[in-house]
Coordinates of C-alpha atoms in Angstrom, one line a residue:
Chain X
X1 CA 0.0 0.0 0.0
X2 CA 1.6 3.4 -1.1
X3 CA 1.7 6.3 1.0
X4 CA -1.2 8.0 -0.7
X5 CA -3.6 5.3 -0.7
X6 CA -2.7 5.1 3.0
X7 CA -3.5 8.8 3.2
X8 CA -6.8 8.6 1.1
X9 CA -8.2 5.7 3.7
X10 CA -7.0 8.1 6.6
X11 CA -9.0 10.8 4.8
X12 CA -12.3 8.6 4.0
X13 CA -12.2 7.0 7.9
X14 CA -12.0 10.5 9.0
X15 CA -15.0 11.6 6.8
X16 CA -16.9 8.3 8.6
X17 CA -16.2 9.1 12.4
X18 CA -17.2 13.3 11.2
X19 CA -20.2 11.7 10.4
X20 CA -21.2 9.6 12.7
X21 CA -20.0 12.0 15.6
X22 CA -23.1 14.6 14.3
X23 CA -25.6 11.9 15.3
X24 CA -25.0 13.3 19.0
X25 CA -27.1 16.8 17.3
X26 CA -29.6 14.6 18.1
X27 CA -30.2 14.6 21.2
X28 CA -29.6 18.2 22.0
X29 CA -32.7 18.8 19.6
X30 CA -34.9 16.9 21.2
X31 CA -33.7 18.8 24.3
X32 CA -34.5 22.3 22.9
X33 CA -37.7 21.5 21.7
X34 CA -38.2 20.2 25.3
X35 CA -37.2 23.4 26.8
X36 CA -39.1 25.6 24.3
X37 CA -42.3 23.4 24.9
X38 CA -42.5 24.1 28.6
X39 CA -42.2 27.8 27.6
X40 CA -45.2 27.1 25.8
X41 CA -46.9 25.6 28.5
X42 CA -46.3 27.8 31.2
X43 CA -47.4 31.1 29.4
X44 CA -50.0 29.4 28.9
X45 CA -50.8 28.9 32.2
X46 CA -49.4 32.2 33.9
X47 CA -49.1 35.0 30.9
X48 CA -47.9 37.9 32.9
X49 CA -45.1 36.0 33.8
X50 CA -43.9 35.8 29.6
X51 CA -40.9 37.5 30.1
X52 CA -39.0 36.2 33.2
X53 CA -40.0 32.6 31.8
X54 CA -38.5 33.8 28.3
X55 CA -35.6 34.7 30.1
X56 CA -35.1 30.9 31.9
X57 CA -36.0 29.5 28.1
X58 CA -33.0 31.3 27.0
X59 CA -30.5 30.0 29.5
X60 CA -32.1 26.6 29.5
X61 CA -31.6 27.1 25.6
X62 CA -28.1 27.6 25.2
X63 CA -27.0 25.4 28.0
X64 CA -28.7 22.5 26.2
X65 CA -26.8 24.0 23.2
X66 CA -23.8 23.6 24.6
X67 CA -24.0 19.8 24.7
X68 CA -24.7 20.3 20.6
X69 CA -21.8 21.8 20.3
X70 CA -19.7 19.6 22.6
X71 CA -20.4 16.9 20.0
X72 CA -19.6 19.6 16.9
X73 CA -16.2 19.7 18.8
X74 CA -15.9 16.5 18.6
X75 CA -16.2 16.2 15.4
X76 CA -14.2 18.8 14.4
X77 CA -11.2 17.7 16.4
X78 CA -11.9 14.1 14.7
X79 CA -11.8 15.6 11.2
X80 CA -9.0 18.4 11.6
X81 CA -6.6 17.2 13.9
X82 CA -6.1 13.3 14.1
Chain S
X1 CA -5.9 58.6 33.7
X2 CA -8.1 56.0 32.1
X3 CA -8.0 57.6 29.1
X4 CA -4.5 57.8 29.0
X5 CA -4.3 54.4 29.9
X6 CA -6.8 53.0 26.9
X7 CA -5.5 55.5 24.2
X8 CA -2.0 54.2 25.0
X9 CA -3.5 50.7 25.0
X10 CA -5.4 51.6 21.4
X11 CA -2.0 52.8 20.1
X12 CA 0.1 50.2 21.1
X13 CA -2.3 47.7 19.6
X14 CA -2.7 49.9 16.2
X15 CA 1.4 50.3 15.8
X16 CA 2.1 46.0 16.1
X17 CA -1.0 45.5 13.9
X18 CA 0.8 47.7 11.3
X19 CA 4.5 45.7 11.8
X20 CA 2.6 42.6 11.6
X21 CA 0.4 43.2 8.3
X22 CA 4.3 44.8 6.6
X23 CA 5.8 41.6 8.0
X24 CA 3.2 39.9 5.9
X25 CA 3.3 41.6 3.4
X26 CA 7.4 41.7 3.7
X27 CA 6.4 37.2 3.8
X28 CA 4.3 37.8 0.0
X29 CA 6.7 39.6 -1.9
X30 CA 9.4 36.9 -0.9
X31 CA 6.8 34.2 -2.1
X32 CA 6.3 36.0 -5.0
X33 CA 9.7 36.8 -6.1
X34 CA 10.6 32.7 -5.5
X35 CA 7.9 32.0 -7.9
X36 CA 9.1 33.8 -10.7
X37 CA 11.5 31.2 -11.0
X38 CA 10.9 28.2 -13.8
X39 CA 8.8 25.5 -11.6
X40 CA 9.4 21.8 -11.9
X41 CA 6.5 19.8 -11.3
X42 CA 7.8 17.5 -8.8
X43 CA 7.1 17.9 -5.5
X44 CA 9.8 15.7 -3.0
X45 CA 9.3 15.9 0.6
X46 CA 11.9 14.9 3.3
X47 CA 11.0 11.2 3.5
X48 CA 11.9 10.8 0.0
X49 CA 8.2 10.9 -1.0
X50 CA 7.8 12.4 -4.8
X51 CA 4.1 13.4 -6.0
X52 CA 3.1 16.4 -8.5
X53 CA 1.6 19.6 -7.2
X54 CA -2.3 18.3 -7.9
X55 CA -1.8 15.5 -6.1
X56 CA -0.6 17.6 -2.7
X57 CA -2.8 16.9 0.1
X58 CA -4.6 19.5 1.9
X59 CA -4.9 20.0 5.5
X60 CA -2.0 19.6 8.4
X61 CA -0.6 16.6 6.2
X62 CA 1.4 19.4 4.9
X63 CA 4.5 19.6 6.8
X64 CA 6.8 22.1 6.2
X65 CA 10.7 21.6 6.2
X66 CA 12.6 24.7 7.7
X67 CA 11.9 27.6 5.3
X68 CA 15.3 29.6 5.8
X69 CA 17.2 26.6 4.4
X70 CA 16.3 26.2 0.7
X71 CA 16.0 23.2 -1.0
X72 CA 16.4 22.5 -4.9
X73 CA 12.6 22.4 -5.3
X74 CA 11.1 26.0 -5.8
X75 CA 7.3 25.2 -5.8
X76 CA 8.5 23.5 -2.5
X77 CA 10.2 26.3 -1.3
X78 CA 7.1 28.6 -2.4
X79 CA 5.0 26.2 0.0
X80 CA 7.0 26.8 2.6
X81 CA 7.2 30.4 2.6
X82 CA 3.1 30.3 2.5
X83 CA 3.1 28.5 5.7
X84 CA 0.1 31.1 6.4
X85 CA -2.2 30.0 3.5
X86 CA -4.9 28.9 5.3
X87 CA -5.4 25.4 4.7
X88 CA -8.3 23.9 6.5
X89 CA -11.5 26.3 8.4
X90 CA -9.6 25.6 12.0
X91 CA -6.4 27.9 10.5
X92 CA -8.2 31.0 11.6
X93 CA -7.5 29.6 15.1
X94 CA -4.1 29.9 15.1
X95 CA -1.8 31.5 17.6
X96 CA 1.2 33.6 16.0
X97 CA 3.5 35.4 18.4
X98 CA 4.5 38.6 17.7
X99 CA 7.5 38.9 19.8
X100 CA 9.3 35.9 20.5
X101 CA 10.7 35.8 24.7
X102 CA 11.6 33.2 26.7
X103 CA 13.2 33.0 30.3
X104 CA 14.5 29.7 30.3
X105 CA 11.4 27.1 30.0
X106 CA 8.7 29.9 30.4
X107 CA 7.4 31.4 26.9
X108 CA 5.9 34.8 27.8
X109 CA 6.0 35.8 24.1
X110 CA 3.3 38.4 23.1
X111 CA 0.9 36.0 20.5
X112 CA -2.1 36.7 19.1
X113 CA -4.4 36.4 21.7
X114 CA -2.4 38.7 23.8
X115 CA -2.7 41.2 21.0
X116 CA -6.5 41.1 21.1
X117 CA -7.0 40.6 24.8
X118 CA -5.3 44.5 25.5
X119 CA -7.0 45.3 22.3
X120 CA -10.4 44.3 24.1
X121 CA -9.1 46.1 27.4
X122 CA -8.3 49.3 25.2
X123 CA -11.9 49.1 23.9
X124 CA -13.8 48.5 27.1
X125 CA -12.3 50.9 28.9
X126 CA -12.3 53.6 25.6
X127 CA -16.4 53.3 26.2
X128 CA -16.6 53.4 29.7
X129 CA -14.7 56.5 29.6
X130 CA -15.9 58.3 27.0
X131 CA -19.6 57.7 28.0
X132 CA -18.5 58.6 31.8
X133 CA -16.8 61.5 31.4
X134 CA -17.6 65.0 32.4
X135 CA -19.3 64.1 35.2
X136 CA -21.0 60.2 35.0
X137 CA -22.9 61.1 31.9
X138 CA -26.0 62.6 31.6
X139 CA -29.6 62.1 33.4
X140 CA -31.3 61.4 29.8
X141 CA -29.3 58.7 28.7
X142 CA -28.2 58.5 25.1
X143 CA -27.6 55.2 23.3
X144 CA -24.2 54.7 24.4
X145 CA -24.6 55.3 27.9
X146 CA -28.1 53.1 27.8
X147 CA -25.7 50.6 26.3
X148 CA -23.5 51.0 29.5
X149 CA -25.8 51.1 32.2
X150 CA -27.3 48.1 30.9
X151 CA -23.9 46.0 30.5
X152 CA -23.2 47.4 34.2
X153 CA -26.3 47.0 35.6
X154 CA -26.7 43.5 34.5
X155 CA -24.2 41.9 37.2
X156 CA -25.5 43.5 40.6
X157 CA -29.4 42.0 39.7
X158 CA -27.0 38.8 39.0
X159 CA -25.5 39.0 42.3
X160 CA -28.8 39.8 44.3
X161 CA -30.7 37.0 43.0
X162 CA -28.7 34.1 42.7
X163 CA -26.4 34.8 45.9
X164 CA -29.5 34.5 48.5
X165 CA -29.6 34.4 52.3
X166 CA -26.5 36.8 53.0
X167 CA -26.9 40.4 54.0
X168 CA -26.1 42.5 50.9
X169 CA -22.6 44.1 51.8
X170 CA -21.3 40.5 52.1
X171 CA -23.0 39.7 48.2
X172 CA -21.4 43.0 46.6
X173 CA -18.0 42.0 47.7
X174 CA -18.2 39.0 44.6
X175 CA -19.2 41.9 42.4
X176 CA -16.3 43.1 40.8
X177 CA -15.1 40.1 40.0
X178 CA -18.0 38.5 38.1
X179 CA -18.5 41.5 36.6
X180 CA -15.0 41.5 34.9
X181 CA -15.6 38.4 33.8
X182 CA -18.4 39.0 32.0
X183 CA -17.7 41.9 30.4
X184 CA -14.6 40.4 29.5
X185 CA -16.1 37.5 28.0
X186 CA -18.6 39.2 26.7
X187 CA -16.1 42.0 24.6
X188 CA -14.0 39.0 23.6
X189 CA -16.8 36.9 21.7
X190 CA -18.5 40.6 20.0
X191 CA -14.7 40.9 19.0
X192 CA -14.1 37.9 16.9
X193 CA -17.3 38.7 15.1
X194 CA -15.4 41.3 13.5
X195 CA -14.4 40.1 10.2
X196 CA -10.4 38.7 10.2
X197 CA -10.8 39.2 13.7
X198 CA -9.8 36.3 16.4
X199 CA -11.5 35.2 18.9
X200 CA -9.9 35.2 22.2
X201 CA -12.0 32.7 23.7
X202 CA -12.4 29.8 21.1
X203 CA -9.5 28.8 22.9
X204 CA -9.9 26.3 25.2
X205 CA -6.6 27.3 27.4
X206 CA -8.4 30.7 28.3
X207 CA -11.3 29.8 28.8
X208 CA -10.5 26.7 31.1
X209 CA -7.6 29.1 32.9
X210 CA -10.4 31.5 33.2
X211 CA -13.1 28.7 34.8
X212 CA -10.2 26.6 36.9
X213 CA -9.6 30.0 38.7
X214 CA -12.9 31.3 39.5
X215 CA -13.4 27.2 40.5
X216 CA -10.7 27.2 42.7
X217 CA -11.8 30.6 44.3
X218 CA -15.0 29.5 44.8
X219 CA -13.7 26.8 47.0
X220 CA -11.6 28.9 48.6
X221 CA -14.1 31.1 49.4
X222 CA -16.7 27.9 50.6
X223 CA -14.0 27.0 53.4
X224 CA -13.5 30.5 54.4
X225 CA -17.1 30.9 54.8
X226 CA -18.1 27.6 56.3
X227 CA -15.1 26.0 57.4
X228 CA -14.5 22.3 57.2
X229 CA -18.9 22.5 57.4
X230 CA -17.9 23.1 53.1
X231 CA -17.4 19.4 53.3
X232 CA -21.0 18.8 54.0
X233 CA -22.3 20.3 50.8
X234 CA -21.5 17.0 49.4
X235 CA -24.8 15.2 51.4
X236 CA -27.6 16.2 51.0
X237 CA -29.8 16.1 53.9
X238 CA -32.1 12.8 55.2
X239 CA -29.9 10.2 53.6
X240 CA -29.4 6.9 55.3
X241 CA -25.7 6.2 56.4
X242 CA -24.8 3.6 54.6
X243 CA -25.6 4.9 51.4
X244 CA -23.4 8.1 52.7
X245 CA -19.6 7.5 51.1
X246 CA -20.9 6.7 47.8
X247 CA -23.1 9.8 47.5
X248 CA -20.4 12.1 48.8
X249 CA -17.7 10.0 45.7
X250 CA -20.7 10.0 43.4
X251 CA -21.3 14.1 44.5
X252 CA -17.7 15.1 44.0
X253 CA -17.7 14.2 40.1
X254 CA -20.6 16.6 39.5
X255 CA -18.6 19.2 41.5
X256 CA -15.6 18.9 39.7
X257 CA -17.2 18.5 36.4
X258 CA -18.2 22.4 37.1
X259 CA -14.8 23.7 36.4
X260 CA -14.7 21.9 33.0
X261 CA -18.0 22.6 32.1
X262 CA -18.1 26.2 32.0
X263 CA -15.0 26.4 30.3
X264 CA -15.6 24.1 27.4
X265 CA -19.3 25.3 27.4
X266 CA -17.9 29.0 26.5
X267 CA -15.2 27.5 24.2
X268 CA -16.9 25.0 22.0
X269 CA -20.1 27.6 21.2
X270 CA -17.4 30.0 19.9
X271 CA -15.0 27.6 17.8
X272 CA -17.7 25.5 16.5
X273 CA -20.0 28.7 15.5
X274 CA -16.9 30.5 13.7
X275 CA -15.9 26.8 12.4
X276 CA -19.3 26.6 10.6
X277 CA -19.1 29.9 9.4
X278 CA -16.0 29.5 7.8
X279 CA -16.7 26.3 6.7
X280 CA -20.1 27.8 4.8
X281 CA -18.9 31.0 3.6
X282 CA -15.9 28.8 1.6
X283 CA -18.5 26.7 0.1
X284 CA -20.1 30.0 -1.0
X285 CA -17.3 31.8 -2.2
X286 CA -15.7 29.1 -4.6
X287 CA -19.7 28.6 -5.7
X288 CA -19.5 32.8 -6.3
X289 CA -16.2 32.1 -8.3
X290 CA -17.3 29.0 -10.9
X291 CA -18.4 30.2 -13.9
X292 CA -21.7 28.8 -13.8
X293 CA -25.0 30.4 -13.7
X294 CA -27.1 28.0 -12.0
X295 CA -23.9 28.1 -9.2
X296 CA -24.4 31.6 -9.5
X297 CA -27.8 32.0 -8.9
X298 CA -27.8 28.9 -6.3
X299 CA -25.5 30.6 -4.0
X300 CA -28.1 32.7 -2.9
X301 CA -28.3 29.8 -0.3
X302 CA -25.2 29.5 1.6
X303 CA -24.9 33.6 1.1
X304 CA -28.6 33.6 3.5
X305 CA -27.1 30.5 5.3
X306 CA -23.8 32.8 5.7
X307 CA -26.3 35.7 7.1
X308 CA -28.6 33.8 9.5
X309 CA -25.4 32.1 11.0
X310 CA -24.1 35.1 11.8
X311 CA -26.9 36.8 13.1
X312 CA -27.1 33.5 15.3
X313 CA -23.1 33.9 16.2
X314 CA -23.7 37.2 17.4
X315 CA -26.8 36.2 19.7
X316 CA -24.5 33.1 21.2
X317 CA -21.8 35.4 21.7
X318 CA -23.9 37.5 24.4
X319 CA -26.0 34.5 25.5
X320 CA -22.9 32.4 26.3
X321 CA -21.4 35.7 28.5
X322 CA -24.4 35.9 30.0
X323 CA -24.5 31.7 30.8
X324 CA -20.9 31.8 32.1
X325 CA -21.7 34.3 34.4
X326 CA -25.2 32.9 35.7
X327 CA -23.3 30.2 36.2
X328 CA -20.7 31.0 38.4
X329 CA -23.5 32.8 40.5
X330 CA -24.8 29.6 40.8
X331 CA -21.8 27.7 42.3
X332 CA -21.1 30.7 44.5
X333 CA -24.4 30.5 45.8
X334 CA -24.3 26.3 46.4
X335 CA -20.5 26.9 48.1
X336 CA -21.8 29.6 50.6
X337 CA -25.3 28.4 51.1
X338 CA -24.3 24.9 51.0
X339 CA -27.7 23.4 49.5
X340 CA -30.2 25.1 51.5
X341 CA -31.9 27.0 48.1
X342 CA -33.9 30.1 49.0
X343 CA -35.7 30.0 45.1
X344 CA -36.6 27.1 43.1
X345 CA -34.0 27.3 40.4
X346 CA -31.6 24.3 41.2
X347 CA -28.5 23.5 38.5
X348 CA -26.0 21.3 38.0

């Protein structure tokens, strides 16, 4: 096996574990949609209290983000640097 | 004095961004001149492999020999001097130093990030001043100084809520220092949404320095507060005794998990979002640059996609300040109050 077909298979497994490391995504959608459904819910229930509760959806929002982009780090560092 | 202080600051930052760009350019005229010479189209690196310039791989395969000792190859050589050609979308990450100084196995070189931390410094203080001056501004506030009151404002409400059950001089003494930090944090990410701006804190060595130390001070300030009594925080109250020493070993990975957390949370919204951006707006520049109409007219997508990402960037950049510092709120107020939670808002 030459050193360039050795490189291309580096390259393609790269590609693979990219690919399958954005599965993680996910997860952190059905998370957002939980957060943003209880948003729903409770102004619902209590509508002069929109704004704080808009104000907890956003922090609940990007922390559950954050996990989303822990995995788009991961695949990143998967594609980029190894 | 602050003035002083942040036009000097300004200056200082303008005068090496000027060296630096005429080093650069300095860097393309040498490139430039080496390719005027004939090129061969063989490519040899140093382990004797020989390929042709199509066949060159891209990305940090690419690794260059010592560019002030030529070798026969000038395409080579050329490659070598363009050891700044970016390469791959994580190249806009990379830390260049300036000034090269070392005292024996410390490096305390002034690089890149250094650069654009005083350049942040210079900028906060530049506003603070400027709005401030003659007198603390005016009664009727115009945009700038709403801007300012509103960034100031923003950490004492912080404080006063999440900190409960101490008497308030004890709660303003954190003050200043979460509200550094988040003004810091949050100047840094508006900064790298400047175009060939860098981001201080898509690196994960600031941003874990940053979140290891107000960690470790947050301990520091549970056992000055509560004594050894800290130790308790780890059980929670009405557990059964047996069950005791693997809650408290089962608690302490949460704990410390904190430290990494908010670090990492900070760093991986800002390298991922200006990752994807740069990864996007590539896409849509070399479909800009085919001569194609249908690429043409079809690049209207990742142009829009280009645009909503950065309108997105720009709200993650202040939401993640504003996380980072609700968050260490948070863990101040479980060291000093060691679990007993005055509101019902209860994070990890």
């Amino acid at each position: 096996m030459t050193r360039m077909e050795k490189f291309e298979m580096l390259e393609g497994a790269k590609s693979m574990g990219a690919g399958a490391a954005t599965i993680a995504s996910a997860g952190a959608a059905v998370g957002i949609g939980n957060v943003f459904s209880s948003l729903i819910h409770s102004v619902a229930r209590n509508p002069s209290l929109a704004k704080q509760l808009f104000g907890y959806a956003i922090l609940g929002f990007a922390l559950t983000e954050a996990i989303a982009l822990f995995a788009l780090m991961m695949v990143f560092l998967i594609l980029f640097v190894f | 004095m602050s003035e002083i202080f942040s036009v000097f600051v300004l200056g200082f930052c303008f005068c090496f961004y000027v060296s630096v760009n005429t080093w650069h350019a300095y860097r393309i005229i040498q490139i430039n001149e080496r390719l005027q010479k004939p090129m061969t189209f063989k490519i040899t690196w140093k382990d004797g492999l020989v390929i042709t310039p199509w066949e060159r791989p891209i990305g940090p395969t690419h690794g260059p020999s010592d560019p002030s000792s030529p070798s026969g190859s000038p395409v080579k050589d050329a490659l070598d001097l363009a050891q700044d050609v970016p390469h791959s979308p994580l190249d806009q990450f990379a830390i260049k130093s300036f000034l090269d100084m070392r005292v024996g196995y410390l490096y305390i070189s002034f690089t890149n990030p250094a650069f654009f931390m005083l350049l942040t410094l210079g900028l906060v203080f530049l506003l603070f001043h400027l709005v401030t001056k003659k007198g603390g501004g005016k009664s009727v506030p115009n945009a700038w100084q709403s801007l300012v009151e509103l960034i100031y404002d923003f950490v004492p409400n912080l404080v006063n809520e999440q900190i409960g059950g101490l008497s308030g001089n004890v709660k303003q003494k954190f003050f200043p220092c979460i509200s550094v930090t988040f003004t810091f944090s949050l100047f840094c990410n508006l900064q790298g949404m400047i175009p060939y701006s860098f981001t201080v804190t898509s690196h994960f060595l600031i941003t874990l320095g940053l979140s290891f130390s107000i960690f470790i001070g947050i301990t520091l300030v549970g056992f000055q507060r509560n004594g050894l009594h800290f130790l308790s925080f780890s059980l929670p109250a009405g557990v059964p005794l047996p069950l005791a020493p693997f809650l408290v070993l089962l608690e302490l990975i949460p704990h410390s998990f904190r430290a990494l957390s908010s670090g990492i949370r900070l760093f991986a919204n800002m390298m991922a979002g200006h990752s994807s951006v740069k990864i996007l707006s590539g896409s849509a520049w070399t479909m800009l640059c085919m001569n194609d109409l249908f690429y043409f007219i079809g690049d209207l997508g990742p142009l829009c996609l280009v645009l909503a990402l950065t309108g997105l960037e720009l709200g993650v950049a202040i939401s993640q300040a504003h996380v980072s510092t609700i968050s260490i709120c948070i863990y101040l107020n479980d060291a000093t109050n060691l679990h007993q939670t005055f509101f019902f808002v209860i994070f990890l």
